[in-house]
Amino acid sequence: NTNGAFKVKFPGAKDYSLQVLTTECVVDNTIIVGFEVGEDVAAVKYGILTGGIYGFTEDNYQYIAEKGTEASNAVMQIELSAEDPAGRYTVLAAALDADGNYVAGDGTFFYNVIDNPEEWVSHGQGVYGEDIVSSIYKAFDPVVLQAEIQEHKDIPGYFRVVNPYANSFEAYEIESEHAAEDHNHYIFIDATDPENVVIEESVTGFDLGDGMVFLMSLPAYHESYDKPENYGKMTEKDDDTYLISFPVNSVVAGEMYYQKGAMSYANSNGGLFFEIPKAKSGVENVAVDNVKAEYFNLQGVRVAEPSNGIFIRREGSKVSKVMM
């Protein structure tokens, strides 16, 4: 019963079943949220949360039953603003009976991927040693793919791999409808400290039937994994190429609809790496005296007055990660 779909209904029993469905990505600042309910559900309350990974627990569902917003329709189109941050959004919902009592809960999540192409410079076609899908599905062997790799103009060492699985389907002899949609997906790699490289939570666009595959390295998953042995390294492979590699089982991945995004170890074969061509032009570190510090969030968006979080600080050629 990994997806919670099994049930037995006896004659005369109440049907308080609830399932929450969303589109997997925000497109044009819009997300579609739907609720499938049993015939005895009188109302549904919901909440959309950001800023972390929230558990699909009875305590959280009961909180939504008390504090949530009542759904006006079975299917709703919800608009996000341009100020809403990138990353994971969790949808929690609670079913209520005719007396307003909580009777069932469900949840899911979606991703807001902010593109901002003007903030990135291309390094051209790089090489992606894929050991995510091959770790989750033992029937597949690791493959080597090609994808464009970009670097943030204002944050040297902050990379993103553009549509990392766009060229993978022939290699895996499968198809993925989601990756063919008209928006991009990225793997975000924070290599601002070459000795402590992190893959931030990233939704890949790759779908084998249980929702899109997403991944992150262990230090991004939970602070308890903030250990030297869980970080990747960036070195020079040769005069023209950077190499980013990760220790075995230092990355986790999941599928959005399989056990509600339960995480499994990835890079279990040790085949995960990125080869990044050095930019011929673009990001240049130029020393500037008496320059004012600038701050960016972890998605590379400039922040005027940073507070209550982790930020990238740039002062001339010096870049560091700070907690405010």
PDB file of C-alpha atoms in Angstrom:
ATOM      1  CA  ASN A   1       0.000   0.000   0.000  1.00  0.00           C
ATOM      2  CA  THR A   2       2.860   2.348  -0.814  1.00  0.00           C
ATOM      3  CA  ASN A   3       0.541   4.948  -2.371  1.00  0.00           C
ATOM      4  CA  GLY A   4      -2.226   4.681   0.253  1.00  0.00           C
ATOM      5  CA  ALA A   5      -4.853   3.686  -2.315  1.00  0.00           C
ATOM      6  CA  PHE A   6      -6.038   0.417  -0.748  1.00  0.00           C
ATOM      7  CA  LYS A   7      -9.347   0.500   1.093  1.00  0.00           C
ATOM      8  CA  VAL A   8     -12.339  -1.719   1.867  1.00  0.00           C
ATOM      9  CA  LYS A   9     -15.790  -0.140   2.196  1.00  0.00           C
ATOM     10  CA  PHE A  10     -18.455  -2.027   4.105  1.00  0.00           C
ATOM     11  CA  PRO A  11     -22.165  -1.508   3.382  1.00  0.00           C
ATOM     12  CA  GLY A  12     -23.410   1.654   5.034  1.00  0.00           C
ATOM     13  CA  ALA A  13     -19.922   2.920   5.869  1.00  0.00           C
ATOM     14  CA  LYS A  14     -19.020   6.567   5.385  1.00  0.00           C
ATOM     15  CA  ASP A  15     -16.555   7.391   2.605  1.00  0.00           C
ATOM     16  CA  TYR A  16     -14.229  10.127   3.859  1.00  0.00           C
ATOM     17  CA  SER A  17     -11.408   9.450   1.396  1.00  0.00           C
ATOM     18  CA  LEU A  18      -9.267  12.374   0.225  1.00  0.00           C
ATOM     19  CA  GLN A  19      -6.554  12.723  -2.398  1.00  0.00           C
ATOM     20  CA  VAL A  20      -4.696  15.921  -3.271  1.00  0.00           C
ATOM     21  CA  LEU A  21      -3.381  16.368  -6.805  1.00  0.00           C
ATOM     22  CA  THR A  22      -1.312  19.180  -8.320  1.00  0.00           C
ATOM     23  CA  THR A  23       0.567  19.927 -11.474  1.00  0.00           C
ATOM     24  CA  GLU A  24       4.222  19.231 -10.693  1.00  0.00           C
ATOM     25  CA  CYS A  25       5.701  22.589 -11.699  1.00  0.00           C
ATOM     26  CA  VAL A  26       4.607  26.197 -11.639  1.00  0.00           C
ATOM     27  CA  VAL A  27       4.122  27.402 -15.228  1.00  0.00           C
ATOM     28  CA  ASP A  28       3.450  31.097 -15.916  1.00  0.00           C
ATOM     29  CA  ASN A  29       3.143  31.655 -12.141  1.00  0.00           C
ATOM     30  CA  THR A  30       0.182  29.258 -12.020  1.00  0.00           C
ATOM     31  CA  ILE A  31      -0.368  25.960 -10.218  1.00  0.00           C
ATOM     32  CA  ILE A  32      -3.440  23.720 -10.487  1.00  0.00           C
ATOM     33  CA  VAL A  33      -4.605  22.046  -7.251  1.00  0.00           C
ATOM     34  CA  GLY A  34      -7.355  19.423  -7.225  1.00  0.00           C
ATOM     35  CA  PHE A  35      -9.141  17.427  -4.525  1.00  0.00           C
ATOM     36  CA  GLU A  36     -10.725  14.002  -5.048  1.00  0.00           C
ATOM     37  CA  VAL A  37     -13.027  13.238  -2.131  1.00  0.00           C
ATOM     38  CA  GLY A  38     -15.397  10.538  -0.956  1.00  0.00           C
ATOM     39  CA  GLU A  39     -19.141  11.135  -1.144  1.00  0.00           C
ATOM     40  CA  ASP A  40     -19.436  11.856   2.596  1.00  0.00           C
ATOM     41  CA  VAL A  41     -16.818  14.621   2.746  1.00  0.00           C
ATOM     42  CA  ALA A  42     -18.615  17.901   3.406  1.00  0.00           C
ATOM     43  CA  ALA A  43     -15.691  20.316   2.993  1.00  0.00           C
ATOM     44  CA  VAL A  44     -11.944  20.469   2.402  1.00  0.00           C
ATOM     45  CA  LYS A  45      -9.455  22.856   3.951  1.00  0.00           C
ATOM     46  CA  TYR A  46      -5.943  23.291   2.571  1.00  0.00           C
ATOM     47  CA  GLY A  47      -2.679  25.140   3.068  1.00  0.00           C
ATOM     48  CA  ILE A  48       0.257  25.779   0.731  1.00  0.00           C
ATOM     49  CA  LEU A  49       3.561  25.962   2.596  1.00  0.00           C
ATOM     50  CA  THR A  50       7.068  26.901   1.517  1.00  0.00           C
ATOM     51  CA  GLY A  51      10.437  27.234   3.229  1.00  0.00           C
ATOM     52  CA  GLY A  52      11.111  23.595   4.036  1.00  0.00           C
ATOM     53  CA  ILE A  53      10.055  19.969   3.782  1.00  0.00           C
ATOM     54  CA  TYR A  54       6.852  19.380   5.744  1.00  0.00           C
ATOM     55  CA  GLY A  55       5.717  15.969   6.937  1.00  0.00           C
ATOM     56  CA  PHE A  56       2.509  14.314   5.773  1.00  0.00           C
ATOM     57  CA  THR A  57       1.411  13.612   9.335  1.00  0.00           C
ATOM     58  CA  GLU A  58      -1.856  13.521  11.249  1.00  0.00           C
ATOM     59  CA  ASP A  59      -0.726  16.438  13.411  1.00  0.00           C
ATOM     60  CA  ASN A  60      -0.144  18.604  10.328  1.00  0.00           C
ATOM     61  CA  TYR A  61      -3.454  17.601   8.754  1.00  0.00           C
ATOM     62  CA  GLN A  62      -5.334  18.449  11.942  1.00  0.00           C
ATOM     63  CA  TYR A  63      -3.585  21.826  12.052  1.00  0.00           C
ATOM     64  CA  ILE A  64      -4.799  22.516   8.504  1.00  0.00           C
ATOM     65  CA  ALA A  65      -8.314  21.454   9.556  1.00  0.00           C
ATOM     66  CA  GLU A  66      -8.218  24.230  12.159  1.00  0.00           C
ATOM     67  CA  LYS A  67      -6.225  26.950  10.380  1.00  0.00           C
ATOM     68  CA  GLY A  68      -6.463  26.172   6.675  1.00  0.00           C
ATOM     69  CA  THR A  69      -8.428  27.847   3.862  1.00  0.00           C
ATOM     70  CA  GLU A  70     -11.635  26.180   2.710  1.00  0.00           C
ATOM     71  CA  ALA A  71     -11.440  24.991  -0.900  1.00  0.00           C
ATOM     72  CA  SER A  72     -13.982  26.743  -3.096  1.00  0.00           C
ATOM     73  CA  ASN A  73     -13.883  24.150  -5.886  1.00  0.00           C
ATOM     74  CA  ALA A  74     -12.712  20.612  -6.515  1.00  0.00           C
ATOM     75  CA  VAL A  75     -10.126  22.021  -8.952  1.00  0.00           C
ATOM     76  CA  MET A  76      -8.549  25.415  -8.357  1.00  0.00           C
ATOM     77  CA  GLN A  77      -6.072  27.542 -10.266  1.00  0.00           C
ATOM     78  CA  ILE A  78      -3.771  29.323  -7.817  1.00  0.00           C
ATOM     79  CA  GLU A  79      -1.557  32.217  -8.846  1.00  0.00           C
ATOM     80  CA  LEU A  80       1.910  32.732  -7.384  1.00  0.00           C
ATOM     81  CA  SER A  81       3.451  36.171  -7.392  1.00  0.00           C
ATOM     82  CA  ALA A  82       6.797  37.125  -8.892  1.00  0.00           C
ATOM     83  CA  GLU A  83       8.090  37.568  -5.320  1.00  0.00           C
ATOM     84  CA  ASP A  84       7.324  33.981  -4.296  1.00  0.00           C
ATOM     85  CA  PRO A  85      10.605  32.083  -3.857  1.00  0.00           C
ATOM     86  CA  ALA A  86      11.859  29.197  -5.932  1.00  0.00           C
ATOM     87  CA  GLY A  87      11.851  25.689  -4.534  1.00  0.00           C
ATOM     88  CA  ARG A  88       9.459  23.153  -3.057  1.00  0.00           C
ATOM     89  CA  TYR A  89       5.926  24.012  -1.983  1.00  0.00           C
ATOM     90  CA  THR A  90       3.977  21.529   0.143  1.00  0.00           C
ATOM     91  CA  VAL A  91       0.191  21.230  -0.150  1.00  0.00           C
ATOM     92  CA  LEU A  92      -1.592  19.839   2.918  1.00  0.00           C
ATOM     93  CA  ALA A  93      -5.343  19.212   2.996  1.00  0.00           C
ATOM     94  CA  ALA A  94      -7.922  18.044   5.522  1.00  0.00           C
ATOM     95  CA  ALA A  95     -11.356  16.545   4.855  1.00  0.00           C
ATOM     96  CA  LEU A  96     -14.206  17.536   7.165  1.00  0.00           C
ATOM     97  CA  ASP A  97     -17.506  15.801   7.868  1.00  0.00           C
ATOM     98  CA  ALA A  98     -20.918  17.488   8.008  1.00  0.00           C
ATOM     99  CA  ASP A  99     -20.260  18.592  11.590  1.00  0.00           C
ATOM    100  CA  GLY A 100     -16.935  20.212  10.683  1.00  0.00           C
ATOM    101  CA  ASN A 101     -14.829  17.490  12.275  1.00  0.00           C
ATOM    102  CA  TYR A 102     -11.520  16.393  10.790  1.00  0.00           C
ATOM    103  CA  VAL A 103     -11.869  12.939   9.222  1.00  0.00           C
ATOM    104  CA  ALA A 104      -8.979  12.497   6.748  1.00  0.00           C
ATOM    105  CA  GLY A 105      -5.826  14.170   5.458  1.00  0.00           C
ATOM    106  CA  ASP A 106      -3.576  14.054   2.436  1.00  0.00           C
ATOM    107  CA  GLY A 107      -0.774  16.061   0.883  1.00  0.00           C
ATOM    108  CA  THR A 108       1.598  16.435  -1.998  1.00  0.00           C
ATOM    109  CA  PHE A 109       4.149  18.990  -3.239  1.00  0.00           C
ATOM    110  CA  PHE A 110       5.180  20.931  -6.332  1.00  0.00           C
ATOM    111  CA  TYR A 111       8.119  23.037  -7.482  1.00  0.00           C
ATOM    112  CA  ASN A 112       8.489  26.679  -8.434  1.00  0.00           C
ATOM    113  CA  VAL A 113      11.478  26.911 -10.789  1.00  0.00           C
ATOM    114  CA  ILE A 114      12.511  30.500 -11.490  1.00  0.00           C
ATOM    115  CA  ASP A 115      14.453  30.835 -14.720  1.00  0.00           C
ATOM    116  CA  ASN A 116      15.973  34.393 -14.920  1.00  0.00           C
ATOM    117  CA  PRO A 117      18.116  33.515 -17.981  1.00  0.00           C
ATOM    118  CA  GLU A 118      19.718  36.970 -18.004  1.00  0.00           C
ATOM    119  CA  GLU A 119      21.490  36.112 -14.735  1.00  0.00           C
ATOM    120  CA  TRP A 120      23.372  33.116 -16.189  1.00  0.00           C
ATOM    121  CA  VAL A 121      26.231  32.650 -18.643  1.00  0.00           C
ATOM    122  CA  SER A 122      26.671  29.445 -20.617  1.00  0.00           C
ATOM    123  CA  HIS A 123      29.771  27.273 -20.403  1.00  0.00           C
ATOM    124  CA  GLY A 124      28.543  25.282 -23.396  1.00  0.00           C
ATOM    125  CA  GLN A 125      27.890  21.552 -23.520  1.00  0.00           C
ATOM    126  CA  GLY A 126      29.120  19.718 -20.463  1.00  0.00           C
ATOM    127  CA  VAL A 127      29.134  16.066 -19.474  1.00  0.00           C
ATOM    128  CA  TYR A 128      26.799  14.576 -16.864  1.00  0.00           C
ATOM    129  CA  GLY A 129      27.651  11.192 -15.413  1.00  0.00           C
ATOM    130  CA  GLU A 130      24.141  10.012 -14.443  1.00  0.00           C
ATOM    131  CA  ASP A 131      23.855   7.755 -11.411  1.00  0.00           C
ATOM    132  CA  ILE A 132      20.472   8.851 -10.087  1.00  0.00           C
ATOM    133  CA  VAL A 133      17.958   6.847 -12.118  1.00  0.00           C
ATOM    134  CA  SER A 134      20.384   3.919 -12.253  1.00  0.00           C
ATOM    135  CA  SER A 135      20.526   3.903  -8.441  1.00  0.00           C
ATOM    136  CA  ILE A 136      16.744   4.009  -7.987  1.00  0.00           C
ATOM    137  CA  TYR A 137      16.033   1.499 -10.756  1.00  0.00           C
ATOM    138  CA  LYS A 138      18.563  -1.306 -10.594  1.00  0.00           C
ATOM    139  CA  ALA A 139      17.617  -2.424 -14.120  1.00  0.00           C
ATOM    140  CA  PHE A 140      19.452   0.608 -15.542  1.00  0.00           C
ATOM    141  CA  ASP A 141      23.212   1.053 -15.683  1.00  0.00           C
ATOM    142  CA  PRO A 142      24.810   4.491 -15.227  1.00  0.00           C
ATOM    143  CA  VAL A 143      25.018   6.467 -18.465  1.00  0.00           C
ATOM    144  CA  VAL A 144      26.975   9.526 -19.573  1.00  0.00           C
ATOM    145  CA  LEU A 145      24.856  12.371 -20.953  1.00  0.00           C
ATOM    146  CA  GLN A 146      25.508  15.786 -22.442  1.00  0.00           C
ATOM    147  CA  ALA A 147      23.748  18.940 -21.292  1.00  0.00           C
ATOM    148  CA  GLU A 148      24.333  22.686 -21.285  1.00  0.00           C
ATOM    149  CA  ILE A 149      25.894  23.974 -18.053  1.00  0.00           C
ATOM    150  CA  GLN A 150      25.558  27.591 -16.968  1.00  0.00           C
ATOM    151  CA  GLU A 151      27.204  29.692 -14.249  1.00  0.00           C
ATOM    152  CA  HIS A 152      25.593  32.538 -12.358  1.00  0.00           C
ATOM    153  CA  LYS A 153      26.984  35.871 -13.523  1.00  0.00           C
ATOM    154  CA  ASP A 154      27.244  37.293 -10.000  1.00  0.00           C
ATOM    155  CA  ILE A 155      28.107  34.134  -8.036  1.00  0.00           C
ATOM    156  CA  PRO A 156      31.239  32.392  -9.364  1.00  0.00           C
ATOM    157  CA  GLY A 157      31.019  28.650  -8.822  1.00  0.00           C
ATOM    158  CA  TYR A 158      27.220  28.503  -8.723  1.00  0.00           C
ATOM    159  CA  PHE A 159      26.152  26.286 -11.646  1.00  0.00           C
ATOM    160  CA  ARG A 160      23.001  24.838 -13.126  1.00  0.00           C
ATOM    161  CA  VAL A 161      22.659  21.939 -15.561  1.00  0.00           C
ATOM    162  CA  VAL A 162      19.957  22.754 -18.120  1.00  0.00           C
ATOM    163  CA  ASN A 163      17.376  20.017 -18.824  1.00  0.00           C
ATOM    164  CA  PRO A 164      19.793  17.322 -17.628  1.00  0.00           C
ATOM    165  CA  TYR A 165      17.695  14.426 -18.940  1.00  0.00           C
ATOM    166  CA  ALA A 166      16.658  15.884 -22.292  1.00  0.00           C
ATOM    167  CA  ASN A 167      19.118  13.610 -24.113  1.00  0.00           C
ATOM    168  CA  SER A 168      18.671  10.577 -21.877  1.00  0.00           C
ATOM    169  CA  PHE A 169      15.621   8.838 -23.234  1.00  0.00           C
ATOM    170  CA  GLU A 170      17.336   7.112 -26.100  1.00  0.00           C
ATOM    171  CA  ALA A 171      20.028   5.888 -23.718  1.00  0.00           C
ATOM    172  CA  TYR A 172      17.398   4.484 -21.347  1.00  0.00           C
ATOM    173  CA  GLU A 173      15.040   3.401 -24.172  1.00  0.00           C
ATOM    174  CA  ILE A 174      12.102   5.110 -22.451  1.00  0.00           C
ATOM    175  CA  GLU A 175       9.940   8.175 -22.950  1.00  0.00           C
ATOM    176  CA  SER A 176       9.021  10.968 -20.571  1.00  0.00           C
ATOM    177  CA  GLU A 177       6.135  13.272 -21.370  1.00  0.00           C
ATOM    178  CA  HIS A 178       6.991  15.815 -18.690  1.00  0.00           C
ATOM    179  CA  ALA A 179      10.453  16.615 -20.044  1.00  0.00           C
ATOM    180  CA  ALA A 180       8.867  17.537 -23.379  1.00  0.00           C
ATOM    181  CA  GLU A 181       6.876  20.403 -21.865  1.00  0.00           C
ATOM    182  CA  ASP A 182       7.678  24.016 -22.674  1.00  0.00           C
ATOM    183  CA  HIS A 183       9.679  24.939 -19.578  1.00  0.00           C
ATOM    184  CA  ASN A 184      13.149  24.104 -18.363  1.00  0.00           C
ATOM    185  CA  HIS A 185      14.390  22.042 -15.429  1.00  0.00           C
ATOM    186  CA  TYR A 186      17.771  22.307 -13.748  1.00  0.00           C
ATOM    187  CA  ILE A 187      20.193  20.617 -11.405  1.00  0.00           C
ATOM    188  CA  PHE A 188      21.616  23.391  -9.188  1.00  0.00           C
ATOM    189  CA  ILE A 189      25.193  22.901  -7.976  1.00  0.00           C
ATOM    190  CA  ASP A 190      26.752  25.165  -5.348  1.00  0.00           C
ATOM    191  CA  ALA A 191      30.509  24.911  -5.900  1.00  0.00           C
ATOM    192  CA  THR A 192      31.338  28.355  -4.501  1.00  0.00           C
ATOM    193  CA  ASP A 193      33.543  26.410  -2.087  1.00  0.00           C
ATOM    194  CA  PRO A 194      35.284  23.802  -4.304  1.00  0.00           C
ATOM    195  CA  GLU A 195      36.042  21.619  -1.271  1.00  0.00           C
ATOM    196  CA  ASN A 196      32.412  21.516  -0.135  1.00  0.00           C
ATOM    197  CA  VAL A 197      30.179  21.178  -3.178  1.00  0.00           C
ATOM    198  CA  VAL A 198      26.437  20.701  -2.685  1.00  0.00           C
ATOM    199  CA  ILE A 199      23.640  19.759  -5.066  1.00  0.00           C
ATOM    200  CA  GLU A 200      20.679  21.840  -3.959  1.00  0.00           C
ATOM    201  CA  GLU A 201      17.195  20.354  -4.117  1.00  0.00           C
ATOM    202  CA  SER A 202      16.520  20.114  -7.840  1.00  0.00           C
ATOM    203  CA  VAL A 203      13.630  18.791  -9.909  1.00  0.00           C
ATOM    204  CA  THR A 204      14.996  17.134 -13.033  1.00  0.00           C
ATOM    205  CA  GLY A 205      12.049  16.802 -15.417  1.00  0.00           C
ATOM    206  CA  PHE A 206      12.615  13.046 -15.658  1.00  0.00           C
ATOM    207  CA  ASP A 207       9.494  10.942 -15.099  1.00  0.00           C
ATOM    208  CA  LEU A 208       9.262   7.166 -15.168  1.00  0.00           C
ATOM    209  CA  GLY A 209       5.618   7.038 -14.155  1.00  0.00           C
ATOM    210  CA  ASP A 210       5.638   7.950 -10.454  1.00  0.00           C
ATOM    211  CA  GLY A 211       6.174  11.671 -10.914  1.00  0.00           C
ATOM    212  CA  MET A 212       9.315  13.630 -11.569  1.00  0.00           C
ATOM    213  CA  VAL A 213      12.637  12.566 -10.104  1.00  0.00           C
ATOM    214  CA  PHE A 214      14.144  15.133  -7.723  1.00  0.00           C
ATOM    215  CA  LEU A 215      17.482  15.019  -5.958  1.00  0.00           C
ATOM    216  CA  MET A 216      19.806  16.766  -3.537  1.00  0.00           C
ATOM    217  CA  SER A 217      23.056  15.968  -1.801  1.00  0.00           C
ATOM    218  CA  LEU A 218      22.924  14.990   1.856  1.00  0.00           C
ATOM    219  CA  PRO A 219      24.038  18.347   3.367  1.00  0.00           C
ATOM    220  CA  ALA A 220      21.102  19.996   1.550  1.00  0.00           C
ATOM    221  CA  TYR A 221      18.672  17.337   2.784  1.00  0.00           C
ATOM    222  CA  HIS A 222      19.220  17.771   6.503  1.00  0.00           C
ATOM    223  CA  GLU A 223      21.683  19.568   8.765  1.00  0.00           C
ATOM    224  CA  SER A 224      22.531  16.286  10.506  1.00  0.00           C
ATOM    225  CA  TYR A 225      24.352  15.251   7.305  1.00  0.00           C
ATOM    226  CA  ASP A 226      26.554  18.348   7.310  1.00  0.00           C
ATOM    227  CA  LYS A 227      29.740  16.294   7.443  1.00  0.00           C
ATOM    228  CA  PRO A 228      32.940  16.495   5.362  1.00  0.00           C
ATOM    229  CA  GLU A 229      32.432  13.023   3.891  1.00  0.00           C
ATOM    230  CA  ASN A 230      29.096  14.026   2.345  1.00  0.00           C
ATOM    231  CA  TYR A 231      30.336  16.920   0.212  1.00  0.00           C
ATOM    232  CA  GLY A 232      31.444  16.853  -3.395  1.00  0.00           C
ATOM    233  CA  LYS A 233      34.703  18.275  -4.745  1.00  0.00           C
ATOM    234  CA  MET A 234      35.487  20.474  -7.724  1.00  0.00           C
ATOM    235  CA  THR A 235      38.924  20.086  -9.307  1.00  0.00           C
ATOM    236  CA  GLU A 236      40.529  20.844 -12.647  1.00  0.00           C
ATOM    237  CA  LYS A 237      40.325  17.830 -14.922  1.00  0.00           C
ATOM    238  CA  ASP A 238      42.552  19.608 -17.460  1.00  0.00           C
ATOM    239  CA  ASP A 239      43.263  23.112 -18.725  1.00  0.00           C
ATOM    240  CA  ASP A 240      39.804  23.391 -20.278  1.00  0.00           C
ATOM    241  CA  THR A 241      37.527  21.479 -17.899  1.00  0.00           C
ATOM    242  CA  TYR A 242      36.355  21.443 -14.300  1.00  0.00           C
ATOM    243  CA  LEU A 243      35.379  18.107 -12.737  1.00  0.00           C
ATOM    244  CA  ILE A 244      32.781  17.885  -9.950  1.00  0.00           C
ATOM    245  CA  SER A 245      32.399  14.499  -8.285  1.00  0.00           C
ATOM    246  CA  PHE A 246      30.546  13.157  -5.231  1.00  0.00           C
ATOM    247  CA  PRO A 247      31.187  10.316  -2.782  1.00  0.00           C
ATOM    248  CA  VAL A 248      29.139   7.135  -3.098  1.00  0.00           C
ATOM    249  CA  ASN A 249      25.704   7.428  -1.422  1.00  0.00           C
ATOM    250  CA  SER A 250      26.177  11.139  -0.665  1.00  0.00           C
ATOM    251  CA  VAL A 251      23.137  12.104  -2.784  1.00  0.00           C
ATOM    252  CA  VAL A 252      19.467  11.208  -2.263  1.00  0.00           C
ATOM    253  CA  ALA A 253      16.639  11.172  -4.792  1.00  0.00           C
ATOM    254  CA  GLY A 254      12.943  10.424  -4.938  1.00  0.00           C
ATOM    255  CA  GLU A 255       9.889  10.389  -7.184  1.00  0.00           C
ATOM    256  CA  MET A 256       7.111  12.820  -6.379  1.00  0.00           C
ATOM    257  CA  TYR A 257       4.279  10.273  -6.249  1.00  0.00           C
ATOM    258  CA  TYR A 258       6.111   7.252  -4.873  1.00  0.00           C
ATOM    259  CA  GLN A 259       5.549   7.081  -1.118  1.00  0.00           C
ATOM    260  CA  LYS A 260       5.028  10.854  -1.210  1.00  0.00           C
ATOM    261  CA  GLY A 261       8.551  11.577  -2.332  1.00  0.00           C
ATOM    262  CA  ALA A 262      10.354   9.102  -0.084  1.00  0.00           C
ATOM    263  CA  MET A 263      14.113   9.494  -0.505  1.00  0.00           C
ATOM    264  CA  SER A 264      16.552   6.773  -1.561  1.00  0.00           C
ATOM    265  CA  TYR A 265      20.315   6.846  -1.786  1.00  0.00           C
ATOM    266  CA  ALA A 266      21.635   7.806  -5.207  1.00  0.00           C
ATOM    267  CA  ASN A 267      25.134   7.660  -6.661  1.00  0.00           C
ATOM    268  CA  SER A 268      25.197   4.155  -5.236  1.00  0.00           C
ATOM    269  CA  ASN A 269      27.344   3.043  -8.179  1.00  0.00           C
ATOM    270  CA  GLY A 270      29.785   5.952  -7.824  1.00  0.00           C
ATOM    271  CA  GLY A 271      28.981   7.148 -11.336  1.00  0.00           C
ATOM    272  CA  LEU A 272      27.757  10.685 -10.578  1.00  0.00           C
ATOM    273  CA  PHE A 273      29.972  13.488 -11.915  1.00  0.00           C
ATOM    274  CA  PHE A 274      29.847  16.711 -13.922  1.00  0.00           C
ATOM    275  CA  GLU A 275      32.473  17.897 -16.407  1.00  0.00           C
ATOM    276  CA  ILE A 276      32.106  21.639 -16.929  1.00  0.00           C
ATOM    277  CA  PRO A 277      33.920  23.450 -19.755  1.00  0.00           C
ATOM    278  CA  LYS A 278      35.705  26.538 -18.506  1.00  0.00           C
ATOM    279  CA  ALA A 279      34.013  29.682 -19.761  1.00  0.00           C
ATOM    280  CA  LYS A 280      35.863  31.378 -22.594  1.00  0.00           C
ATOM    281  CA  SER A 281      34.275  34.641 -21.502  1.00  0.00           C
ATOM    282  CA  GLY A 282      31.793  35.573 -18.831  1.00  0.00           C
ATOM    283  CA  VAL A 283      32.423  35.448 -15.109  1.00  0.00           C
ATOM    284  CA  GLU A 284      35.642  37.232 -14.232  1.00  0.00           C
ATOM    285  CA  ASN A 285      36.897  37.823 -10.712  1.00  0.00           C
ATOM    286  CA  VAL A 286      38.085  41.435 -10.576  1.00  0.00           C
ATOM    287  CA  ALA A 287      39.399  42.875  -7.322  1.00  0.00           C
ATOM    288  CA  VAL A 288      37.616  46.086  -6.366  1.00  0.00           C
ATOM    289  CA  ASP A 289      38.526  48.183  -3.347  1.00  0.00           C
ATOM    290  CA  ASN A 290      35.876  49.611  -1.019  1.00  0.00           C
ATOM    291  CA  VAL A 291      33.051  47.840  -2.842  1.00  0.00           C
ATOM    292  CA  LYS A 292      29.673  47.476  -1.109  1.00  0.00           C
ATOM    293  CA  ALA A 293      28.622  43.941  -0.211  1.00  0.00           C
ATOM    294  CA  GLU A 294      25.805  42.424  -2.264  1.00  0.00           C
ATOM    295  CA  TYR A 295      23.592  39.553  -1.122  1.00  0.00           C
ATOM    296  CA  PHE A 296      21.797  36.807  -3.027  1.00  0.00           C
ATOM    297  CA  ASN A 297      19.547  33.977  -1.927  1.00  0.00           C
ATOM    298  CA  LEU A 298      20.457  30.368  -2.747  1.00  0.00           C
ATOM    299  CA  GLN A 299      18.557  30.585  -6.038  1.00  0.00           C
ATOM    300  CA  GLY A 300      20.804  33.466  -7.159  1.00  0.00           C
ATOM    301  CA  VAL A 301      18.191  36.229  -6.735  1.00  0.00           C
ATOM    302  CA  ARG A 302      19.534  39.525  -5.368  1.00  0.00           C
ATOM    303  CA  VAL A 303      18.226  40.387  -1.870  1.00  0.00           C
ATOM    304  CA  ALA A 304      18.272  44.024  -0.739  1.00  0.00           C
ATOM    305  CA  GLU A 305      17.918  43.441   3.009  1.00  0.00           C
ATOM    306  CA  PRO A 306      18.805  39.831   3.878  1.00  0.00           C
ATOM    307  CA  SER A 307      17.556  38.365   7.165  1.00  0.00           C
ATOM    308  CA  ASN A 308      16.587  35.034   8.719  1.00  0.00           C
ATOM    309  CA  GLY A 309      18.330  32.641   6.364  1.00  0.00           C
ATOM    310  CA  ILE A 310      21.435  31.581   4.462  1.00  0.00           C
ATOM    311  CA  PHE A 311      22.719  33.933   1.752  1.00  0.00           C
ATOM    312  CA  ILE A 312      25.592  34.364  -0.691  1.00  0.00           C
ATOM    313  CA  ARG A 313      27.619  37.545   0.005  1.00  0.00           C
ATOM    314  CA  ARG A 314      29.735  39.075  -2.777  1.00  0.00           C
ATOM    315  CA  GLU A 315      32.289  41.815  -2.088  1.00  0.00           C
ATOM    316  CA  GLY A 316      34.226  42.483  -5.259  1.00  0.00           C
ATOM    317  CA  SER A 317      35.978  39.217  -6.085  1.00  0.00           C
ATOM    318  CA  LYS A 318      35.310  37.665  -2.672  1.00  0.00           C
ATOM    319  CA  VAL A 319      32.284  35.359  -2.438  1.00  0.00           C
ATOM    320  CA  SER A 320      31.143  33.640   0.747  1.00  0.00           C
ATOM    321  CA  LYS A 321      28.099  31.953   2.237  1.00  0.00           C
ATOM    322  CA  VAL A 322      26.703  33.619   5.377  1.00  0.00           C
ATOM    323  CA  MET A 323      23.853  33.023   7.824  1.00  0.00           C
ATOM    324  CA  MET A 324      21.833  36.057   8.869  1.00  0.00           C
TER     325      MET A 324
END
